[in-house]
CSV table of C-alpha atoms in Angstrom, one decimal:
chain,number,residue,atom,x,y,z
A,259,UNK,CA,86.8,-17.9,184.5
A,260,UNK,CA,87.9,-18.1,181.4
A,261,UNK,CA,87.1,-17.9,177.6
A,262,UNK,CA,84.1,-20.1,176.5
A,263,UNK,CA,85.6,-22.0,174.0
A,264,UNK,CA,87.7,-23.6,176.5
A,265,UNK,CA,86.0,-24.7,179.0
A,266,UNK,CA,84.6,-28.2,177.6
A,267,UNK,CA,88.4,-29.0,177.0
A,268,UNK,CA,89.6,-31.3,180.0
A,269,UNK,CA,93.1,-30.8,182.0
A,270,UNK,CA,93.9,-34.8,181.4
A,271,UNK,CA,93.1,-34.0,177.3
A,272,UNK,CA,96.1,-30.8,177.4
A,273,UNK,CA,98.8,-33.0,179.9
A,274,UNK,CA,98.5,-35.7,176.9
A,275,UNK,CA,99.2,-33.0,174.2
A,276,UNK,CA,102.1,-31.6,176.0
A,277,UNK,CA,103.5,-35.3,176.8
A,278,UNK,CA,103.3,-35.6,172.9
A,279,UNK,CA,104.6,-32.3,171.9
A,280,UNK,CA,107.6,-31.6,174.1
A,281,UNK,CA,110.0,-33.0,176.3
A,282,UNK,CA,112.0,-31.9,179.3
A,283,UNK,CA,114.7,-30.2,177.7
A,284,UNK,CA,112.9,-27.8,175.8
A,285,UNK,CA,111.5,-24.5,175.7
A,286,UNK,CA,108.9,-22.6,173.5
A,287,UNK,CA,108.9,-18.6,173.6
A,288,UNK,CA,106.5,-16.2,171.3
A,289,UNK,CA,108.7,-13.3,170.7
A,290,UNK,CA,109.8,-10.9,167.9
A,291,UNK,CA,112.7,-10.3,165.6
A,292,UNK,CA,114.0,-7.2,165.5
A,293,UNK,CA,117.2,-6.8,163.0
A,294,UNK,CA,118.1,-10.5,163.0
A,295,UNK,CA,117.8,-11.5,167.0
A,296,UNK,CA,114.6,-12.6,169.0
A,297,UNK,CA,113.1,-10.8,171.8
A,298,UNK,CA,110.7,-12.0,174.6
A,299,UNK,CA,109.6,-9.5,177.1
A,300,UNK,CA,113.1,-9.8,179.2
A,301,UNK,CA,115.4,-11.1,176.9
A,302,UNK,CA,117.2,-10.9,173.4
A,303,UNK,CA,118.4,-14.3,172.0
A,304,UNK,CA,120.6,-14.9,169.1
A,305,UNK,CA,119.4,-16.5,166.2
A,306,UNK,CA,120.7,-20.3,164.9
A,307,UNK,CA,119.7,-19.8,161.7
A,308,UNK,CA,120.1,-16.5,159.6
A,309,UNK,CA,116.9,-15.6,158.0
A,310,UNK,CA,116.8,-14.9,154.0
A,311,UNK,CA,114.1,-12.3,154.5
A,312,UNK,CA,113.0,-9.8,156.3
A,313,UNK,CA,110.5,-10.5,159.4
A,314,UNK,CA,108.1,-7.6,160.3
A,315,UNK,CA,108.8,-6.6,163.9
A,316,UNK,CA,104.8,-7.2,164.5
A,317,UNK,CA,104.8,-10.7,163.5
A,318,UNK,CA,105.0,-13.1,166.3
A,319,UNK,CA,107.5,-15.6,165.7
A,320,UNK,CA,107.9,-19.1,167.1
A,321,UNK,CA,111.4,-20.6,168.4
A,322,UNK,CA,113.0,-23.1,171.1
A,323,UNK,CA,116.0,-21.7,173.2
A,324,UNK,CA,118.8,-23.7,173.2
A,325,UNK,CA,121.5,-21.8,175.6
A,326,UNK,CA,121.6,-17.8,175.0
A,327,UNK,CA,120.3,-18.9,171.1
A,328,UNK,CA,116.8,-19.6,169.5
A,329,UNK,CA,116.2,-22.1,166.9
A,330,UNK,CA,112.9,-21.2,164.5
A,331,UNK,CA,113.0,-24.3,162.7
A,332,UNK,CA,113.0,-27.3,164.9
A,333,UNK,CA,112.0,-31.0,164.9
A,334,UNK,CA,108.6,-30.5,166.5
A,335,UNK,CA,105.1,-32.0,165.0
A,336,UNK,CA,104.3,-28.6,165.0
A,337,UNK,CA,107.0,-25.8,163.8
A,338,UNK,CA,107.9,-22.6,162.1
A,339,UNK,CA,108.2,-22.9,157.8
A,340,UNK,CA,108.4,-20.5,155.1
A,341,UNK,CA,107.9,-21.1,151.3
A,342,UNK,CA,110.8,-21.8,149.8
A,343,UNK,CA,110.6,-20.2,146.3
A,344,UNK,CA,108.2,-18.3,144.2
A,345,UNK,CA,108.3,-21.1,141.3
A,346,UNK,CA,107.1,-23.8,143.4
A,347,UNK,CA,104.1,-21.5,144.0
A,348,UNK,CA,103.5,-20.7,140.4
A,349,UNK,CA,103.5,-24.6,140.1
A,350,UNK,CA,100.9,-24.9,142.8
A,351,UNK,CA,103.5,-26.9,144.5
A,352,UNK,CA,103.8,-25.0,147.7
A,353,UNK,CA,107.1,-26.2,149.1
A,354,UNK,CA,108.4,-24.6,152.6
A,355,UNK,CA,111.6,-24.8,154.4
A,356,UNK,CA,111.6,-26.5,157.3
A,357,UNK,CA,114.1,-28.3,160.4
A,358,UNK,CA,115.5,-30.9,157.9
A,359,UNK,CA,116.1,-31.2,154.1
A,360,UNK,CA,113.0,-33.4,153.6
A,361,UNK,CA,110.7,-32.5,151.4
A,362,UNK,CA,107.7,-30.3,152.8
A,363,UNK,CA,105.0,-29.2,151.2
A,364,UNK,CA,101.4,-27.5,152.0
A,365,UNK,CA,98.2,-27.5,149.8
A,366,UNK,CA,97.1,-24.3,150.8
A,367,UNK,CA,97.3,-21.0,149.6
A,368,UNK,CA,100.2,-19.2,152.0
A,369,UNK,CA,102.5,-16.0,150.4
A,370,UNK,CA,106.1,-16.5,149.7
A,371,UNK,CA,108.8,-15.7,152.2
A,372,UNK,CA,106.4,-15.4,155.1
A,373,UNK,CA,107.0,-17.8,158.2
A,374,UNK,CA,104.1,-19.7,159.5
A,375,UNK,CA,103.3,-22.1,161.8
A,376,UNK,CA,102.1,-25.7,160.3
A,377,UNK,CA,101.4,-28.4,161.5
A,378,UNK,CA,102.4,-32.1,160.0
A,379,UNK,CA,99.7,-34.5,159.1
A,380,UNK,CA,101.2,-36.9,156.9
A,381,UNK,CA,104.4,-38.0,157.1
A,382,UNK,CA,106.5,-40.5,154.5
A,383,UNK,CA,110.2,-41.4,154.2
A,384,UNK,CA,111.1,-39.0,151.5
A,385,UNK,CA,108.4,-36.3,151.9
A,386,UNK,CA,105.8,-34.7,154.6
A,387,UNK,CA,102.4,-32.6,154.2
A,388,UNK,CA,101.8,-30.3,156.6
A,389,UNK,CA,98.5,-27.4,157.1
A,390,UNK,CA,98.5,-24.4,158.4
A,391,UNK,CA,98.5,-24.7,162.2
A,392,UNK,CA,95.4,-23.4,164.4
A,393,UNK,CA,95.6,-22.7,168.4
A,394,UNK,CA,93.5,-25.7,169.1
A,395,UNK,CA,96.2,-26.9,171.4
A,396,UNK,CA,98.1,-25.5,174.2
A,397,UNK,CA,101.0,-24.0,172.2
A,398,UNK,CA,102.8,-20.5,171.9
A,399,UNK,CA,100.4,-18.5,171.0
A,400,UNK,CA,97.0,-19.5,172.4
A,401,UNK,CA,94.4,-16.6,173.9
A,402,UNK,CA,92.9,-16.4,177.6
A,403,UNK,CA,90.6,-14.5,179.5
A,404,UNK,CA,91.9,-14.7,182.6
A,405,UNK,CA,90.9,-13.0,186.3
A,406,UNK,CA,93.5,-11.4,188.1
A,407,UNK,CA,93.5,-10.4,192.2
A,408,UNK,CA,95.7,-9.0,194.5
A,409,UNK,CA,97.2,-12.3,195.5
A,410,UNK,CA,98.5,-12.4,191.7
A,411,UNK,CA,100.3,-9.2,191.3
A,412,UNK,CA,101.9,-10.3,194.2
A,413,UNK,CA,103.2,-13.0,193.4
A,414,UNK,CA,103.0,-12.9,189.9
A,415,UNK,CA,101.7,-15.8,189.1
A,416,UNK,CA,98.6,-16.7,187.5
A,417,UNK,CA,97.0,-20.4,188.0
A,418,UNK,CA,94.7,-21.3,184.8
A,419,UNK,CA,93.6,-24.9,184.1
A,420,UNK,CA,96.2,-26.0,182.5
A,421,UNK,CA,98.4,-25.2,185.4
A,422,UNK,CA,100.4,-22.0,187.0
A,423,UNK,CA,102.5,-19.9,185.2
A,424,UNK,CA,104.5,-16.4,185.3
A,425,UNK,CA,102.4,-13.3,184.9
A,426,UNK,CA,103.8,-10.3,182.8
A,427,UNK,CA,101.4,-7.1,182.7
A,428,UNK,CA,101.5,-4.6,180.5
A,429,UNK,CA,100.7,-1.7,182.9
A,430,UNK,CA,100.5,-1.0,187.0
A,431,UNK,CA,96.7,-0.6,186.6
A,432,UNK,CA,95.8,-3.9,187.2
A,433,UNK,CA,91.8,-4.7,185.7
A,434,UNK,CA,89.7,-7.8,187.0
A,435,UNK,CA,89.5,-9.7,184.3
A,436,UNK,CA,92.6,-9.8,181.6
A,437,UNK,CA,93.0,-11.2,178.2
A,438,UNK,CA,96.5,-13.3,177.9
A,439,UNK,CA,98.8,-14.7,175.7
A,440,UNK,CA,100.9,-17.8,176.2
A,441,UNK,CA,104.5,-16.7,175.5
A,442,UNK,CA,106.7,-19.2,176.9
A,443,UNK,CA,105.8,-23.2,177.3
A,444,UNK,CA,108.6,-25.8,178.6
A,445,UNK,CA,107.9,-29.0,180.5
A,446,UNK,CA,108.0,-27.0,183.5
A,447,UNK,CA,106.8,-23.0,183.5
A,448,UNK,CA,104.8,-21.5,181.7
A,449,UNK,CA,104.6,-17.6,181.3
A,450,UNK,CA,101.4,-15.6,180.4
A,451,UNK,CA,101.6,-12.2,178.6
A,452,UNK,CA,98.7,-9.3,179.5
A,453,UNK,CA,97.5,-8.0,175.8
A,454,UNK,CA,95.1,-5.2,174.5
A,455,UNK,CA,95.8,-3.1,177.5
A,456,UNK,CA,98.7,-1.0,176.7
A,457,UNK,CA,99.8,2.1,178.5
A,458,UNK,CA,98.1,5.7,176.8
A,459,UNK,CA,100.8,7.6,178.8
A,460,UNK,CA,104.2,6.9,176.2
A,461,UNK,CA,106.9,9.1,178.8
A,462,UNK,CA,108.0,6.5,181.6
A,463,UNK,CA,110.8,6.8,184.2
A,464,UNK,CA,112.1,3.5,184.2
A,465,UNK,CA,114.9,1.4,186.5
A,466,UNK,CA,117.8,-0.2,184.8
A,467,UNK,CA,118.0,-3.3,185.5
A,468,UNK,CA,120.9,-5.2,183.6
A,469,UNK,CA,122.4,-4.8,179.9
A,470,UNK,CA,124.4,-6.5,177.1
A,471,UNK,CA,126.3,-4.8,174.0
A,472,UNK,CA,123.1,-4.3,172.2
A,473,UNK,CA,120.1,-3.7,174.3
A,474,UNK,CA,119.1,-2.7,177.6
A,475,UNK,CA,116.6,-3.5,180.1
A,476,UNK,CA,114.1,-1.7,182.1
A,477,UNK,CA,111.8,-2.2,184.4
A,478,UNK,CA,108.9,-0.3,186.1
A,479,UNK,CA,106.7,-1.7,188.7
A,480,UNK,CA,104.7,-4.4,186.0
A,481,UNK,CA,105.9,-3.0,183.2
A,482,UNK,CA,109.3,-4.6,181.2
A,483,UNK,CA,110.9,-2.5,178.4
A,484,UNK,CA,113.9,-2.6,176.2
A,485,UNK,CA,115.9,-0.3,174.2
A,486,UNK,CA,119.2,-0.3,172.1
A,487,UNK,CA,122.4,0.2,174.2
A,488,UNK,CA,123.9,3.4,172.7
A,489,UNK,CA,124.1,5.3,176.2
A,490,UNK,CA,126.9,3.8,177.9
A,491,UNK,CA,126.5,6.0,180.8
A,492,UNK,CA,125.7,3.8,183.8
A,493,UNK,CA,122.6,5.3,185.3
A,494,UNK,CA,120.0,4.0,187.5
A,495,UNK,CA,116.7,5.3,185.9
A,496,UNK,CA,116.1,6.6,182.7
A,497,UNK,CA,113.2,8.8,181.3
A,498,UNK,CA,112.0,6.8,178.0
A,499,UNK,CA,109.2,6.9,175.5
A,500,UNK,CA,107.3,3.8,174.5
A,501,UNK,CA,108.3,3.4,170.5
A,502,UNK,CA,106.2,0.2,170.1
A,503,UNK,CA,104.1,-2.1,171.9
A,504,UNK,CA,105.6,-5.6,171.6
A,505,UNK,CA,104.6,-9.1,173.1
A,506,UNK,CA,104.7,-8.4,176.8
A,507,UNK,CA,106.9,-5.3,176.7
A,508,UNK,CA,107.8,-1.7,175.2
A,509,UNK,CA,110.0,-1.1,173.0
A,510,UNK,CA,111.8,2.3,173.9
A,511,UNK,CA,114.1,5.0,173.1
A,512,UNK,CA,115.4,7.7,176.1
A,513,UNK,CA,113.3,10.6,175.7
A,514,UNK,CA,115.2,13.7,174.5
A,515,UNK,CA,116.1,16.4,177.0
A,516,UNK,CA,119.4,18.6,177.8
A,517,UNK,CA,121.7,16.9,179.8
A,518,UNK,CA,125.1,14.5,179.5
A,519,UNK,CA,124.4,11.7,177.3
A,520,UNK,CA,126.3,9.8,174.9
A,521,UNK,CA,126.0,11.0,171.0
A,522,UNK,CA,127.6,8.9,167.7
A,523,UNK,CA,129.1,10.8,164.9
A,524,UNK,CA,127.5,10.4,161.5
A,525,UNK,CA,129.5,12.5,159.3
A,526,UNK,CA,128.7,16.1,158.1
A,527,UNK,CA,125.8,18.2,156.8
A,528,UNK,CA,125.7,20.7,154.4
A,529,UNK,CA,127.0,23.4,156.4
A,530,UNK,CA,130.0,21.6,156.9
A,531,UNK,CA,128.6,20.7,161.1
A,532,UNK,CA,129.5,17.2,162.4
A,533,UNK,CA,126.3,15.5,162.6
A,534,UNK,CA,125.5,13.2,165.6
A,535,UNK,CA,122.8,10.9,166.7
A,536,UNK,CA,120.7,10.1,170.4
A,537,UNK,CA,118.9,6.9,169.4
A,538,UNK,CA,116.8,8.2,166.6
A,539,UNK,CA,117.3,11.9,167.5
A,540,UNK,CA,119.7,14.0,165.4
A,541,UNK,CA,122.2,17.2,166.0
A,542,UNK,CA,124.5,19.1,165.4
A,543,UNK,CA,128.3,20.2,167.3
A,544,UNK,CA,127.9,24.2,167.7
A,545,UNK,CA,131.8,23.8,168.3
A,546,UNK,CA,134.6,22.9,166.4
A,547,UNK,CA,136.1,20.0,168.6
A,548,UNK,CA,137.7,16.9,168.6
A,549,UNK,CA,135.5,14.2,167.5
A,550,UNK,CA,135.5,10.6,167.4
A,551,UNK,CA,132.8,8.0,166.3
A,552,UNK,CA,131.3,7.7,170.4
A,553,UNK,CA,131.5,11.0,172.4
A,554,UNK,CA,129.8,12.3,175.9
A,555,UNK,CA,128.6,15.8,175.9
A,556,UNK,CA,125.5,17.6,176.4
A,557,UNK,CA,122.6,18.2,174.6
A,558,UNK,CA,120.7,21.4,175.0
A,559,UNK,CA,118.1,23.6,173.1
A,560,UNK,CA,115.6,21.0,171.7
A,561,UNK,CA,113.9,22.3,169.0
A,562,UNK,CA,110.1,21.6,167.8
A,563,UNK,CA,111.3,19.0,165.3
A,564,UNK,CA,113.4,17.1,168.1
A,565,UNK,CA,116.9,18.1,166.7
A,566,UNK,CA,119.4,19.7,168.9
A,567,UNK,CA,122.7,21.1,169.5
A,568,UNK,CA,125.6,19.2,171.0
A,569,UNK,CA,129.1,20.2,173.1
A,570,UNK,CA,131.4,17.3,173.5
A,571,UNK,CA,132.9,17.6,177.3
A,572,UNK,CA,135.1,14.5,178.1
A,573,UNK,CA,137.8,13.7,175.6
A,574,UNK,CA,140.1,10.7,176.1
């Protein structure tokens, strides 16, 4: 029922991992960061701690929410670390940030400014070694095969042996079996995301279904999606094209078509034209108007290369 590597592994051998790992007041999410915040498939968090680097938007990412924030670094035997300078490599010292000031350091060979998950395995007043940390225990992160029925869609939930847990697909076209990832572990829930099944058709007509001052959310049928709030047009649907596959969702941006949408202004080209933006789509005002740095107006002929012309029609 599910993969084979799992099956000699008891339930009573995972509850005493968790009991060890966690308590009742926290909660572990595998999600992304995308410019400085972390995303799961339904939510965006801010971050507690800035990040000195950049973090690939394909790299899954560890943290524990605390409120509407996520913490990557947190007192945990297993956590999130980075290396903390390129001498202390050069040194073959390899020493990593981590959820405290102590010392931490790891013996193996890991690339500067690149978070990882490690795990500690000796631990002294002053100083701690840690390895790099495999899925060998129930943890954000960990792979199933899993089978699905009716009765799951339904209710979506899924019941493995380590317990029951949220199901997130990534498409209405539900197969028998399913591959899975763990996304989100507390003391209480768990939530399994559907993998290596993503949707071939990109163009989806979406439902709204609620929004902050940065993102907004969609939903269709099984599938969750999320895209940057520059429409603030209050619609109920909106006709998107998948960007990127992320960890249980879509990232998206609203496909390009004529209509009334809301543009931003982005200064001038060289034929002296204001030049505005729809999410990553460019124009051009065909009229001299009034313009400010948010207008609503409509877009009409499209060309080939996805730039278009623009008429602002409500003024303030």
């Amino acid at each position: 029922m599910i993969d084979e590597s799992n099956k000699q592994i008891s339930l009573k051998s995972y509850s005493a991992r968790l009991d060890k790992n966690f308590t009742k007041d926290r909660v572990y999410l595998l999600g992304q960061i995308i410019n400085n915040r972390f995303y799961t498939y339904n939510q965006g968090y801010d971050l507690i701690d800035t990040l000195p680097f950049e973090i690939s938007d394909s790299e899954y990412v560890i943290g524990r929410s605390i409120d509407k924030e996520v913490s990557i670094f947190f007192e945990s035997p297993i956590f999130n670390s980075y290396i903390l300078q390129e001498e202390s490599i050069k040194r073959n010292l390899n020493v990593m940030k981590s959820f405290d000031s102590k010392l931490t350091i790891i013996n193996q060979k890991v690339k500067e400014n690149k978070l990882y998950r490690v795990k500690i395995i000796k631990e002294e007043k002053d100083k701690r070694i840690v390895e790099l940390y495999n899925d060998d225990e129930i943890f954000p992160g960990r792979i199933f095969k899993l089978p699905v029925n009716y009765n799951d869609i339904k209710s979506n939930l899924i019941t493995t042996f380590i317990g029951k847990g949220k199901l997130v697909l990534q498409s209405n076209d539900v197969k028998p079996e399913i591959e899975v990832i763990l996304v989100v572990l507390g003391s209480n829930q768990m939530v399994f995301a559907e993998i290596n099944n993503p949707l071939e058709d990109k163009n989806l007509r979406m439902e709204f279904r609620f929004n902050n001052s940065l993102e907004k959310f969609l939903i269709a049928g099984n599938i969750y999606g999320m895209m940057k709030s520059y429409d603030f047009i209050g619609k109920n649907f909106y006709n998107v094209t998948i960007d990127k596959v992320m960890l249980g969702w879509y990232l998206l941006v609203e496909r390009l078509e004529e209509g009334v949408f809301t543009v931003v202004l982005t200064g001038k080209n060289d034929n002296n034209q204001h030049v505005v933006e729809f999410g990553p789509y460019k124009g051009v005002m065909v009229k001299k108007q009034q313009v400010s740095k948010k207008m609503i107006g409509k877009i009409f002929d499209i060309k080939e290369d996805s730039t278009f012309s623009f008429i602002r029609t409500v003024f303030d």
